[in-house]
Coordinates of C-alpha atoms and ligand atoms in Angstrom, one line a residue:
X277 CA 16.8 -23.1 55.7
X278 CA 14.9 -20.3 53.7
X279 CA 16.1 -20.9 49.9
X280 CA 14.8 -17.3 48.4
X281 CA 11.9 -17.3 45.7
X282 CA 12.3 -18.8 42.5
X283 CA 12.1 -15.4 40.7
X284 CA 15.0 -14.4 42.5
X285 CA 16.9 -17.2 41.7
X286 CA 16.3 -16.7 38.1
X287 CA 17.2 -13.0 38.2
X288 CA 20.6 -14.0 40.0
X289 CA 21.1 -17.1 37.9
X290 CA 20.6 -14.4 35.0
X291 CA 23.3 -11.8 36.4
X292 CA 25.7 -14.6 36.4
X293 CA 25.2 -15.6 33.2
X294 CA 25.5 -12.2 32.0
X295 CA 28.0 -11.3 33.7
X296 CA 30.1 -14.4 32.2
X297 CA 31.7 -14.6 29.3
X298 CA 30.1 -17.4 28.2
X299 CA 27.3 -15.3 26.8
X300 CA 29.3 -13.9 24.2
X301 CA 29.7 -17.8 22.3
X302 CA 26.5 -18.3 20.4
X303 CA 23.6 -19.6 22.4
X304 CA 21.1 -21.6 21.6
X305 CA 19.2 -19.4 20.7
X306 CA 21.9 -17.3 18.3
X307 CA 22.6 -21.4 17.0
X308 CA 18.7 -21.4 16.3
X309 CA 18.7 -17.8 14.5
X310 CA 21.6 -18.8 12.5
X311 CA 20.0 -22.0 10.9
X312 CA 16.9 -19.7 10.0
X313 CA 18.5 -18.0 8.2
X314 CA 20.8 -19.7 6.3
X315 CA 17.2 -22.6 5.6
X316 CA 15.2 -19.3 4.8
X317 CA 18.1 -17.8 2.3
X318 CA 18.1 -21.1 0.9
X319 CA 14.9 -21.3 0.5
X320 CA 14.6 -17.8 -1.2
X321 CA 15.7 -18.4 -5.3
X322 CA 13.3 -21.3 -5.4
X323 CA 9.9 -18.9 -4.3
X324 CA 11.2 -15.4 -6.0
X325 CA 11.4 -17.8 -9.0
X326 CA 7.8 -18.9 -8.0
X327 CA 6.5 -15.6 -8.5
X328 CA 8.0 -14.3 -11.5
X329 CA 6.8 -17.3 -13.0
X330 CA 4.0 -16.0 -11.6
X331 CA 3.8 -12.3 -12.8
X332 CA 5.2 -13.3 -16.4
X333 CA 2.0 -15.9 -16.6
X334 CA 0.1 -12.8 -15.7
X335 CA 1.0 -9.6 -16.8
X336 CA 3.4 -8.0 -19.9
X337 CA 5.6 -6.2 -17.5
X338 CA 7.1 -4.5 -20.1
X339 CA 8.1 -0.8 -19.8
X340 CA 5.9 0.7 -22.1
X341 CA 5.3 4.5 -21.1
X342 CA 1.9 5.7 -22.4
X343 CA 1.9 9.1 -25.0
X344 CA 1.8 12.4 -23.5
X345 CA 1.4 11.9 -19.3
X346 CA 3.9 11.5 -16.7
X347 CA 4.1 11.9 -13.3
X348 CA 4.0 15.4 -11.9
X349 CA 8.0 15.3 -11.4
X350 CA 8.4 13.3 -15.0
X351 CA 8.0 9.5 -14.2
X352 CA 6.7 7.4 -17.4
X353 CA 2.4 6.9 -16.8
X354 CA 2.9 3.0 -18.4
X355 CA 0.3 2.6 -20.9
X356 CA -1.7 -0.6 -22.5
X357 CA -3.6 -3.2 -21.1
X358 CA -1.0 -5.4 -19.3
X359 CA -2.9 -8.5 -18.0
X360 CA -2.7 -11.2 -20.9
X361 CA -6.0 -13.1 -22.1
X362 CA -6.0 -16.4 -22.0
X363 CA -5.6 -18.7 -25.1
X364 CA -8.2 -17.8 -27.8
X365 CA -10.0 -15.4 -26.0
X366 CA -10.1 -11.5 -26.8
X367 CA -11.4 -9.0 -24.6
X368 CA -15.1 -8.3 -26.5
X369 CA -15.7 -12.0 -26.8
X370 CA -14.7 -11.9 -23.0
X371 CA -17.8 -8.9 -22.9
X372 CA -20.4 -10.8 -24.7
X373 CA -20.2 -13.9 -21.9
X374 CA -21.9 -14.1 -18.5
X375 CA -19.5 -14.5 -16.0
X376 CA -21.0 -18.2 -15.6
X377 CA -19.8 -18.8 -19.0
X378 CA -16.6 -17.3 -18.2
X379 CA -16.4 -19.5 -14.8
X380 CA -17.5 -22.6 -16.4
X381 CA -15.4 -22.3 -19.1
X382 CA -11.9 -21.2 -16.8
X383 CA -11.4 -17.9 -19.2
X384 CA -11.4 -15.5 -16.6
X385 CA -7.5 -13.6 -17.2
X386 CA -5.0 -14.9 -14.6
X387 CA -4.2 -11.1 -14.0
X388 CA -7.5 -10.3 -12.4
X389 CA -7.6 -13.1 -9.8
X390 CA -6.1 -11.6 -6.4
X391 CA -2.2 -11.4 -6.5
X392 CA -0.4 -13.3 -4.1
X393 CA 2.1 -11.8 -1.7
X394 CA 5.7 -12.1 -3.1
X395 CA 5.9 -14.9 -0.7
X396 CA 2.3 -15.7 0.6
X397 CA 3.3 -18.2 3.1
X398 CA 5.5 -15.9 4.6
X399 CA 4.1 -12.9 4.2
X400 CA 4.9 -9.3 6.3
X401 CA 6.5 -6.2 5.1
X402 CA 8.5 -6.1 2.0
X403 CA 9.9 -2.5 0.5
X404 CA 10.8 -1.8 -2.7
X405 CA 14.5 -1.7 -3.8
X406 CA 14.7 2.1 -4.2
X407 CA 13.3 2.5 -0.8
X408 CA 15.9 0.3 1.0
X409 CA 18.7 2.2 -0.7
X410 CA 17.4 5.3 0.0
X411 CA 16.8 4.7 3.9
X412 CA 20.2 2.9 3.6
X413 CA 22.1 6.2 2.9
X414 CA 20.1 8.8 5.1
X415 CA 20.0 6.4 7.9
X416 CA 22.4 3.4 7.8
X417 CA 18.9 1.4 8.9
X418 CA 18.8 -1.5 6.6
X419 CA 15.5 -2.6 5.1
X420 CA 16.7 -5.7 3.6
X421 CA 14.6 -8.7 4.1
X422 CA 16.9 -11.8 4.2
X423 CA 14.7 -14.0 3.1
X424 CA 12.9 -12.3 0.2
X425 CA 13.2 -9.5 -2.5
X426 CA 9.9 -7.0 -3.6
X427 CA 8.2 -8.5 -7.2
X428 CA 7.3 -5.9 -9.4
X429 CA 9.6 -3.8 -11.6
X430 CA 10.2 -0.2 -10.6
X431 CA 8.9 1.4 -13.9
X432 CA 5.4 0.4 -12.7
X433 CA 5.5 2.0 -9.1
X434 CA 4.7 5.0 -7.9
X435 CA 7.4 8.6 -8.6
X436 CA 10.1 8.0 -6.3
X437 CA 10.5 9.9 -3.9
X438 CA 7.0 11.3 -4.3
X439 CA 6.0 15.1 -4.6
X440 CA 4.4 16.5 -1.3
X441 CA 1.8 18.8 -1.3
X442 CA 0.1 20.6 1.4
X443 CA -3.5 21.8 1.7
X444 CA -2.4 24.3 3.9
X445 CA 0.7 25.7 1.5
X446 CA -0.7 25.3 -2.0
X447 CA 1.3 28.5 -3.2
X448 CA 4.6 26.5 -2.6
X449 CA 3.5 23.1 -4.7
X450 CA 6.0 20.2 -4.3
X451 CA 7.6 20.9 -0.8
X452 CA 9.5 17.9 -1.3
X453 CA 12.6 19.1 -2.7
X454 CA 13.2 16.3 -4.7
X455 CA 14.2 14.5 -1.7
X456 CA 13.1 11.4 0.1
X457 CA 12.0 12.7 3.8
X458 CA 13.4 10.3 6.4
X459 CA 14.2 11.5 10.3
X460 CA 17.6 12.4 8.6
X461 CA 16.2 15.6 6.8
X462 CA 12.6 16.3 7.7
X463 CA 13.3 18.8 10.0
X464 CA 15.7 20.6 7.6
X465 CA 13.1 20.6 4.6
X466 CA 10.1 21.5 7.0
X467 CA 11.1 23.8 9.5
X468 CA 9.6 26.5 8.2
X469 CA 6.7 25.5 6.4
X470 CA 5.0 23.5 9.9
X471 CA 4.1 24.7 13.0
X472 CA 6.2 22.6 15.8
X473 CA 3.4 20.3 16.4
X474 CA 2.8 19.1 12.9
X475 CA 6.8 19.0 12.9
X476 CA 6.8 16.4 15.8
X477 CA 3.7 14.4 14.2
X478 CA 6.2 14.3 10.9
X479 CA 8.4 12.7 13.4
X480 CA 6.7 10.1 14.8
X481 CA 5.6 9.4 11.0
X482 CA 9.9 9.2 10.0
X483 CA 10.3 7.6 13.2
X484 CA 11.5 3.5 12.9
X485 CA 9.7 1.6 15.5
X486 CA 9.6 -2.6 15.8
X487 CA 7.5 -4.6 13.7
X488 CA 6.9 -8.2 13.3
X489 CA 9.5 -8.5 10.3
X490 CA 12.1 -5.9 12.0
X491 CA 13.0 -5.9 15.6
X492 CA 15.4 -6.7 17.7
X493 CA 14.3 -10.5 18.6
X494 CA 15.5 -13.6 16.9
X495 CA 11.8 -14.1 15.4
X496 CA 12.7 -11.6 12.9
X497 CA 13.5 -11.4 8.4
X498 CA 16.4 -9.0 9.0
X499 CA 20.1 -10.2 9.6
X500 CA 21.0 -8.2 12.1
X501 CA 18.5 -6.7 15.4
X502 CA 16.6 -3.9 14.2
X503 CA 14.7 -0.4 15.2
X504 CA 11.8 -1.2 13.0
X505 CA 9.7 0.2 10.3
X506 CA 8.8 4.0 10.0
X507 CA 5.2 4.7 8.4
X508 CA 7.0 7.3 5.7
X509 CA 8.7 3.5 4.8
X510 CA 5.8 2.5 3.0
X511 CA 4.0 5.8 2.5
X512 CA 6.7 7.2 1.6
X513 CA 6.8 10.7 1.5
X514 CA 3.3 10.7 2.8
X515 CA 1.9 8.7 -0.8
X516 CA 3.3 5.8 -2.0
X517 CA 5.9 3.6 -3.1
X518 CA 4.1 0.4 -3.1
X519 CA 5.5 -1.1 -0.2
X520 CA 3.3 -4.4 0.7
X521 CA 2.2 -6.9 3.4
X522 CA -0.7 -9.2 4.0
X523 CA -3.9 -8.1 5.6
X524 CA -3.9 -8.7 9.5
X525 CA -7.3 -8.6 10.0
X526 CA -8.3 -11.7 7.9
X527 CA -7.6 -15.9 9.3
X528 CA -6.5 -18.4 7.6
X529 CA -3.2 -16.9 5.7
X530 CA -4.0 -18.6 2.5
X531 CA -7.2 -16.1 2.7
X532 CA -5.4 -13.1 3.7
X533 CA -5.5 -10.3 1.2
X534 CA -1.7 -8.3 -0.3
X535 CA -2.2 -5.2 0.5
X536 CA -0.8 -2.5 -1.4
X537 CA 0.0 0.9 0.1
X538 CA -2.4 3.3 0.0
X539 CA -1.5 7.1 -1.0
X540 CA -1.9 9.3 2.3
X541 CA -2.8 12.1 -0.2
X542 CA -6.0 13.3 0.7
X543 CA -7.0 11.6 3.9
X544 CA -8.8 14.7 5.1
X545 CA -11.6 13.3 2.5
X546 CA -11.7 10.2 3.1
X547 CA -13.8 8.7 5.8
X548 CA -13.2 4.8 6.1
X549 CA -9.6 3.5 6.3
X550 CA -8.7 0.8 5.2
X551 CA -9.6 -1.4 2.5
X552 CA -11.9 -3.4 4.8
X553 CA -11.4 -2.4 8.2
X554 CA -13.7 0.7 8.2
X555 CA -12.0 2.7 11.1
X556 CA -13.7 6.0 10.4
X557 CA -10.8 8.1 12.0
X558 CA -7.1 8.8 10.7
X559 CA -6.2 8.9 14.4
X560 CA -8.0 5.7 14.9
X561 CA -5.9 4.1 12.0
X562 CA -2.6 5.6 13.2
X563 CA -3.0 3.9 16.2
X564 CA -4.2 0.9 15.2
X565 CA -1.0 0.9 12.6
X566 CA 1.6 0.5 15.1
X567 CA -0.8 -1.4 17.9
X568 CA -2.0 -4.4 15.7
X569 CA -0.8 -4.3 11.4
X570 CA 2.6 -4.0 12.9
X571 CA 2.4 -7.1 14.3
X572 CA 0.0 -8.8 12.0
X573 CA -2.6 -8.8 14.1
X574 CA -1.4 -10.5 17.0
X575 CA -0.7 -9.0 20.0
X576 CA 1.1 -11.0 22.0
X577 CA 3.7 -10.5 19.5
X578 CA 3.4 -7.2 19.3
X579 CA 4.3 -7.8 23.3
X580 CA 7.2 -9.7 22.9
X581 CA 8.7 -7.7 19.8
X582 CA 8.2 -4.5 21.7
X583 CA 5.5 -2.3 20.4
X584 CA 5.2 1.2 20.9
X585 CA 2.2 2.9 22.0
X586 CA 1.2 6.1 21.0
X587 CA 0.1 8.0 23.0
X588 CA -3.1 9.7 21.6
X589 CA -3.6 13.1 22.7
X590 CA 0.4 14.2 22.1
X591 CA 1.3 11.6 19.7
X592 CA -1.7 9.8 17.3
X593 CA -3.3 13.9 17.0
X594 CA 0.0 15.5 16.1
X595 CA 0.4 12.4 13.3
X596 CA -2.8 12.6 12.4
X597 CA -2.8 16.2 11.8
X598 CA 0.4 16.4 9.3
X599 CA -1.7 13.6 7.7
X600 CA -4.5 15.8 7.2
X601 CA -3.0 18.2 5.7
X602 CA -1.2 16.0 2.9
X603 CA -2.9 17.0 -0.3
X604 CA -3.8 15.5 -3.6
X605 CA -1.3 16.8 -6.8
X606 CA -2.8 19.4 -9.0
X607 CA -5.5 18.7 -11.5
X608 CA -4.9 21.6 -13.2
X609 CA -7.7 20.5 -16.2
X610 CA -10.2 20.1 -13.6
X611 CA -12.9 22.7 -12.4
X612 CA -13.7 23.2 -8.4
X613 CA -16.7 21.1 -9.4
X614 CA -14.1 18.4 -10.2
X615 CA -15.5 18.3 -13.9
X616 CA -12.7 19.0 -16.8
X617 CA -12.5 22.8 -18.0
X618 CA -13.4 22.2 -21.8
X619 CA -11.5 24.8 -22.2
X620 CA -8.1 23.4 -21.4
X621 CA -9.4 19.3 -21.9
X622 CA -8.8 17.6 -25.1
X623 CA -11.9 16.1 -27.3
X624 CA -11.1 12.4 -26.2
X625 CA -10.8 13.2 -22.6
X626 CA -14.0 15.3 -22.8
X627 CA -15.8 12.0 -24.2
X628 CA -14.1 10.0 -21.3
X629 CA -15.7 12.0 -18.7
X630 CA -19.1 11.6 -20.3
X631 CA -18.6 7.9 -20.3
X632 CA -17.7 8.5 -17.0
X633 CA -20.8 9.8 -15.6
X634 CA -22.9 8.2 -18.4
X635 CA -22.5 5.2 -19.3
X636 CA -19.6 3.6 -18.1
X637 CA -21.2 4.3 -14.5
X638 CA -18.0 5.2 -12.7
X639 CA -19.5 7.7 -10.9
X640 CA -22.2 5.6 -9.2
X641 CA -19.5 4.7 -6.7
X642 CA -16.8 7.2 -7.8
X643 CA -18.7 10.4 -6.6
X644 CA -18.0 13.9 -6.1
X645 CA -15.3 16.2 -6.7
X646 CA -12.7 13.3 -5.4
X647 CA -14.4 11.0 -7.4
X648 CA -15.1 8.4 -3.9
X649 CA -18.7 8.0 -2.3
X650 CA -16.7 7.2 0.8
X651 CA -18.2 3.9 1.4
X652 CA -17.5 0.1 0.7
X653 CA -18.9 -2.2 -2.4
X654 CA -18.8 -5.4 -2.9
X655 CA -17.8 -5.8 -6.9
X656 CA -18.5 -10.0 -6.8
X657 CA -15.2 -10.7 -8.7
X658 CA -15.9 -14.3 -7.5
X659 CA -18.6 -14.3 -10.0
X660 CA -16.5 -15.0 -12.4
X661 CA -14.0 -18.0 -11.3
X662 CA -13.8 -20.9 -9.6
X663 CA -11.5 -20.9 -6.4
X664 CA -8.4 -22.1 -6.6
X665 CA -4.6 -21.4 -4.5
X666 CA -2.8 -19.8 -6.6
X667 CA 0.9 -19.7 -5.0
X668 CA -0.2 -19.9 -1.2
X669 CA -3.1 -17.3 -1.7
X670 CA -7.0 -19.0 -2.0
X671 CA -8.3 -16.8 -4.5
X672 CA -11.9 -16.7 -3.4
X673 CA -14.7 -14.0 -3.0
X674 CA -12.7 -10.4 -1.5
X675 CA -15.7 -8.9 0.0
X676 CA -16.8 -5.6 0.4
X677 CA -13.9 -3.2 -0.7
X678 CA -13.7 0.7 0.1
X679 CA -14.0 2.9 -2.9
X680 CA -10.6 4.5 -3.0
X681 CA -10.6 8.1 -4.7
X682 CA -9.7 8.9 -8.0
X683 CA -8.3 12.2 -7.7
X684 CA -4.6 12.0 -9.0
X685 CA -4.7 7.8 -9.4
X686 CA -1.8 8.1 -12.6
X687 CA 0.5 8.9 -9.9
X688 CA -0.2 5.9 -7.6
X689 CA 0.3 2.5 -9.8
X690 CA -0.6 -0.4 -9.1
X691 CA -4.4 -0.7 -9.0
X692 CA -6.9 -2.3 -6.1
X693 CA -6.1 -2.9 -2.7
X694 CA -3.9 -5.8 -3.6
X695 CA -2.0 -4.0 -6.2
X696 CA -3.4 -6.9 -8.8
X697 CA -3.9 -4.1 -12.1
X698 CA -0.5 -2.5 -13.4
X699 CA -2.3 0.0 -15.4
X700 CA -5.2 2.6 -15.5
X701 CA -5.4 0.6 -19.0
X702 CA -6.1 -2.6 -17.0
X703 CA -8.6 -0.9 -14.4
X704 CA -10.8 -0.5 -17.4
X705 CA -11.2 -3.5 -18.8
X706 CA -11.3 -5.0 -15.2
X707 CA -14.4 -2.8 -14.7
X708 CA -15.8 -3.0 -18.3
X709 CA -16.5 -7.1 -17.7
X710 CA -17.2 -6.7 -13.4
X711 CA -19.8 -4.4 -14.3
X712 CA -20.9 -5.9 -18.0
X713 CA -20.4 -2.0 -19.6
X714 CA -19.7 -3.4 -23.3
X715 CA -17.7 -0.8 -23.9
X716 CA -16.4 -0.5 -27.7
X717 CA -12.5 -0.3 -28.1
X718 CA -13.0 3.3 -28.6
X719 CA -14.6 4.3 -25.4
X720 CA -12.3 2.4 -23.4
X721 CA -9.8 4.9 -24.9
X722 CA -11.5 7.7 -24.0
X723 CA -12.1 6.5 -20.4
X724 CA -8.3 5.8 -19.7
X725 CA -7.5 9.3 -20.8
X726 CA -10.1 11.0 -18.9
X727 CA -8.7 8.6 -15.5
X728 CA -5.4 10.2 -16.5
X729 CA -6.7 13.8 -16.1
X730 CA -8.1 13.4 -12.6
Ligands
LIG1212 C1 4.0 -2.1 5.1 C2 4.0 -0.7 5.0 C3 3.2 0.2 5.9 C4 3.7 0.8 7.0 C5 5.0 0.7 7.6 C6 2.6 1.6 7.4 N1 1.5 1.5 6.6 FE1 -0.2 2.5 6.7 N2 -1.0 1.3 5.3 C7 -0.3 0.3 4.6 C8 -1.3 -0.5 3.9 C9 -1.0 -1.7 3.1 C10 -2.6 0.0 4.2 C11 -3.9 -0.5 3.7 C12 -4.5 -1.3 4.8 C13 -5.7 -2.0 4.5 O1 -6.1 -2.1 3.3 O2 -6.4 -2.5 5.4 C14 -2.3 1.2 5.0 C15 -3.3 2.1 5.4 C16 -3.1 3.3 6.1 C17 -4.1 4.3 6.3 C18 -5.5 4.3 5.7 C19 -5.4 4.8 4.3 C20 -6.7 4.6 3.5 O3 -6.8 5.2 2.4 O4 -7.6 3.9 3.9 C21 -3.5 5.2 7.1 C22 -4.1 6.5 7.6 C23 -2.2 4.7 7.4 N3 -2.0 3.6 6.7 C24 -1.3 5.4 8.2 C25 -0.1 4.8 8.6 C26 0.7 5.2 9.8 C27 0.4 6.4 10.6 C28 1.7 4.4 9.9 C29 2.8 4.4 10.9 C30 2.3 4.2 12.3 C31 1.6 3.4 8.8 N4 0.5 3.7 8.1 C32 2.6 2.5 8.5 C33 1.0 0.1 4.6 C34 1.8 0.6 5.6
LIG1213 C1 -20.0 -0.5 -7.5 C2 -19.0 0.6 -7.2 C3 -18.0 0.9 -8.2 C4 -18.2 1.3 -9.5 C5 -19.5 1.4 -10.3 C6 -16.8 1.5 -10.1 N1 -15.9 1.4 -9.1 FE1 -13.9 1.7 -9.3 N2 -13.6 0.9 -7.5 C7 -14.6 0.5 -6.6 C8 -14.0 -0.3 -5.5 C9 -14.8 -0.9 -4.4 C10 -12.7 -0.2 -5.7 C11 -11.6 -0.9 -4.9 C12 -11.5 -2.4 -5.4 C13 -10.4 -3.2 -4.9 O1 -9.4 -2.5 -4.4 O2 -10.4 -4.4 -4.9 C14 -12.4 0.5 -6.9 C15 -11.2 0.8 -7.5 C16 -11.0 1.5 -8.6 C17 -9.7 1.9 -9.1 C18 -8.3 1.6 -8.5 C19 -8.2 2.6 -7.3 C20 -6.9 2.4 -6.6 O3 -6.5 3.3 -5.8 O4 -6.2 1.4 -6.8 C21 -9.9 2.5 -10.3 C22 -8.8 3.1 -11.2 C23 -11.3 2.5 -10.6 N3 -11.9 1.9 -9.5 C24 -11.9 3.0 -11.7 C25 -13.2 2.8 -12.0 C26 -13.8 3.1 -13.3 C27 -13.1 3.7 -14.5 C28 -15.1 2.8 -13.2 C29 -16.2 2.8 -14.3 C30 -15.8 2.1 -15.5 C31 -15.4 2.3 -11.8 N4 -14.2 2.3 -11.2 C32 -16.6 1.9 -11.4 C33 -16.0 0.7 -6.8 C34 -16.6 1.0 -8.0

């Protein structure tokens, strides 16, 4: 007797079962999902706990809003040097050692060793609390993560939602309106400031697709099955809101960078994205986005969660273009030369920017009117410690690192690709010992205020 192939067998023994009612009890499978969760929300208090214990060991977290500079739409700037020294030390005894003496003698401040993912062993996409709710109410998608919560307080992230501003409409200055841009108002705020294909790239960019941490399998951190992650969720209103995963490019985990997210301001300068992958297009990195960080580098998941590929000539060009066109906020102290008008700068900034360009040596790698050289340095933080896992993460040598621009940085705390520096404060004193400046209290002053400019 002919039996038929075994795929057909399966695909009939499949429309039985779904035709039955029996699929609606839980499965195995549903059984499976349901333990996760409930072990993984168990498991939750004991490593959020971890890493406060964590950040508090690290950093005052304080909110402590520096004199005289917010945000352009009135968010504190937090001021002070927030990573704590360790016992005995103080930052110019720190400046008179080598970094062998500081190695050798463990001082090197537990705030500039590479922070940890909230949950480095678990790792993926984690939002911010303001950006769940927000996506929440214009949506109804949930963001939630079930089995972990974002670390850092919001007074030290970026203005939420951000201020938008367009190369291409500088006369109109914050297009925003005040409003967080999701696919449940970007057509209504931009309609009539985009041409239709910049409209569709916008989008594509509001557009949830699935994710490693959000789809609509069981090997997923949200409760229930899920569209997935929009671009605008962590780059949120084309800058920042400090959204963070690990690195996918990087094997084992313990060795994988946090990643902050980088502002989308000004990617029309910029010409290696990434902190270390060194695509040289934005096209190539919006495609790359969705095809591989999505799915942590790994695509046979990206297979079996569903990925979406872009097309590139109607979809990664018309993202890419509204991407271009996102510009940096007004500088309005600063010359087309990108030097401060003395006319309009105060005396301390004035002596920041010559420290600056002098003897500070920012500008050796900060370059330019956008204060970038475009390329990558290695800064040899190892130098200066001994490895050592510090909650899941091996802090050991980063590599070379792109030179991210300073043009508006107050606006997009924290600092370095893993978001490790809360302040512009800390940036300063992490660069005054990585590059052995022995600055004097003074001129580390001056710098910070001239950073603040920019
Ligand atoms: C988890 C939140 C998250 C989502 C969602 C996300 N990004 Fe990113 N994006 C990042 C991070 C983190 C980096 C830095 C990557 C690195 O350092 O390698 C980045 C880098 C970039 C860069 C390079 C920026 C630079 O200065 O080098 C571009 C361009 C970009 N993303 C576009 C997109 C697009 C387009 C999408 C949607 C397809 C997207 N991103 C979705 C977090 C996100
Ligand atoms: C040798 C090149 C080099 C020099 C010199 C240098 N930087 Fe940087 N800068 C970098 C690199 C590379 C990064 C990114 C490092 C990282 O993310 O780990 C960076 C990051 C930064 C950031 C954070 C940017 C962000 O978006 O998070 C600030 C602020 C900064 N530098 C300020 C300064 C100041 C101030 C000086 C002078 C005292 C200085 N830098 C000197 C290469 C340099």
């Amino acid at each position: 007797m002919n039996t038929p192939p075994a795929f057909v067998r399966r695909a009939a023994l499949f429309a039985v079962l779904t035709a039955s009612p029996l699929v609606s009890s839980p499965s195995y499978a549903d059984a499976d999902f349901d333990a996760m969760v409930k072990k993984l929300q168990g498991e939750k208090p004991q490593f959020a706990k971890r890493q406060q214990d964590l950040l508090k060991e690290r950093y005052d977290l304080s909110d402590k809003p520096a004199d005289g500079v917010t945000m352009p739409r009135g968010k504190a700037v937090q001021g002070g040097v927030r990573v704590k020294l360790p016992e005995g030390a103080t930052w110019d005894k720190l400046a008179a050692m080598t970094p062998e003496e500081i190695k050798s003698q463990d001082l090197w401040p537990a705030g500039f060793y590479p922070l940890p993912h909230p949950h480095h062993e678990a790792g993926g996409m984690i939002f911010p609390k303001k950006q769940i709710d927000g996506v929440k109410e214009q949506t109804g998608r949930d963001l939630t993560r079930f089995d972990l919560d974002f670390d850092l307080p919001d007074h030290m992230l970026p203005e939420f939602p951000a201020p938008i501003y367009l190369n291409t409409r500088p006369d109109l200055g914050d297009v925003s309106q005040g409003k967080l841009i999701t696919l449940g108002n970007f057509y209504d705020v931009f309609k009539n400031v985009l041409n239709p294909k910049q409209l569709e790239g916008l989008r594509l960019l509001v557009t949830p697709f699935p994710q490693a941490q959000f789809n609509a399998t069981h090997d997923r951190k949200a409760l229930l099955a899920h569209q997935g992650v929009a671009c605008f969720d962590c780059h949120s209103n084309g800058h920042t809101n400090a959204a963070t995963h690990t690195v996918g490019d990087i094997r084992p985990n313990e060795h994988r960078h946090r990643i902050g997210t980088p502002t989308l301001r000004g990617m029309n300068i910029t010409n290696t994205f990434g902190s270390q992958r060194a695509m040289k297009t934005v096209e190539d990195f919006t495609e790359f986005e969705q095809r591989a960080a999505y799915f942590d580098g790994d695509p046979e998941q990206a297979t079996r969660k569903g990925v979406n590929i872009l097309e590139r000539g109607s979809q990664v060009h018309f993202m890419a273009e509204f991407e271009n066109i996102l510009g940096f906020p007004p500088a309005p102290k600063l010359t087309p030369l990108g030097k401060l008008d003395p006319s309009k700068a105060t005396k301390q900034e004035l002596r920041g920017q010559e420290l600056f360009f002098g003897k500070a040596q920012c500008s050796v790698c900060h370059s330019g009117p956008y204060f970038t050289d475009g390329l990558m340095h290695d800064l040899q933080v190892e130098r200066f410690f001994k490895e050592k896992m510090i909650n899941g993460r091996k802090a050991s040598a980063d590599g070379p690192i792109k030179t991210f621009p300073l043009r508006g940085i107050k606006d997009s705390p924290p600092y370095l690709h893993d978001d490790r520096l809360m302040t512009l404060d800390d940036t300063v004193e992490f660069f005054n010992l990585v590059l052995a400046l022995k600055l004097t209290t003074e001129e580390k002053a001056d710098l910070t205020a001239f950073l603040r400019t920019l």
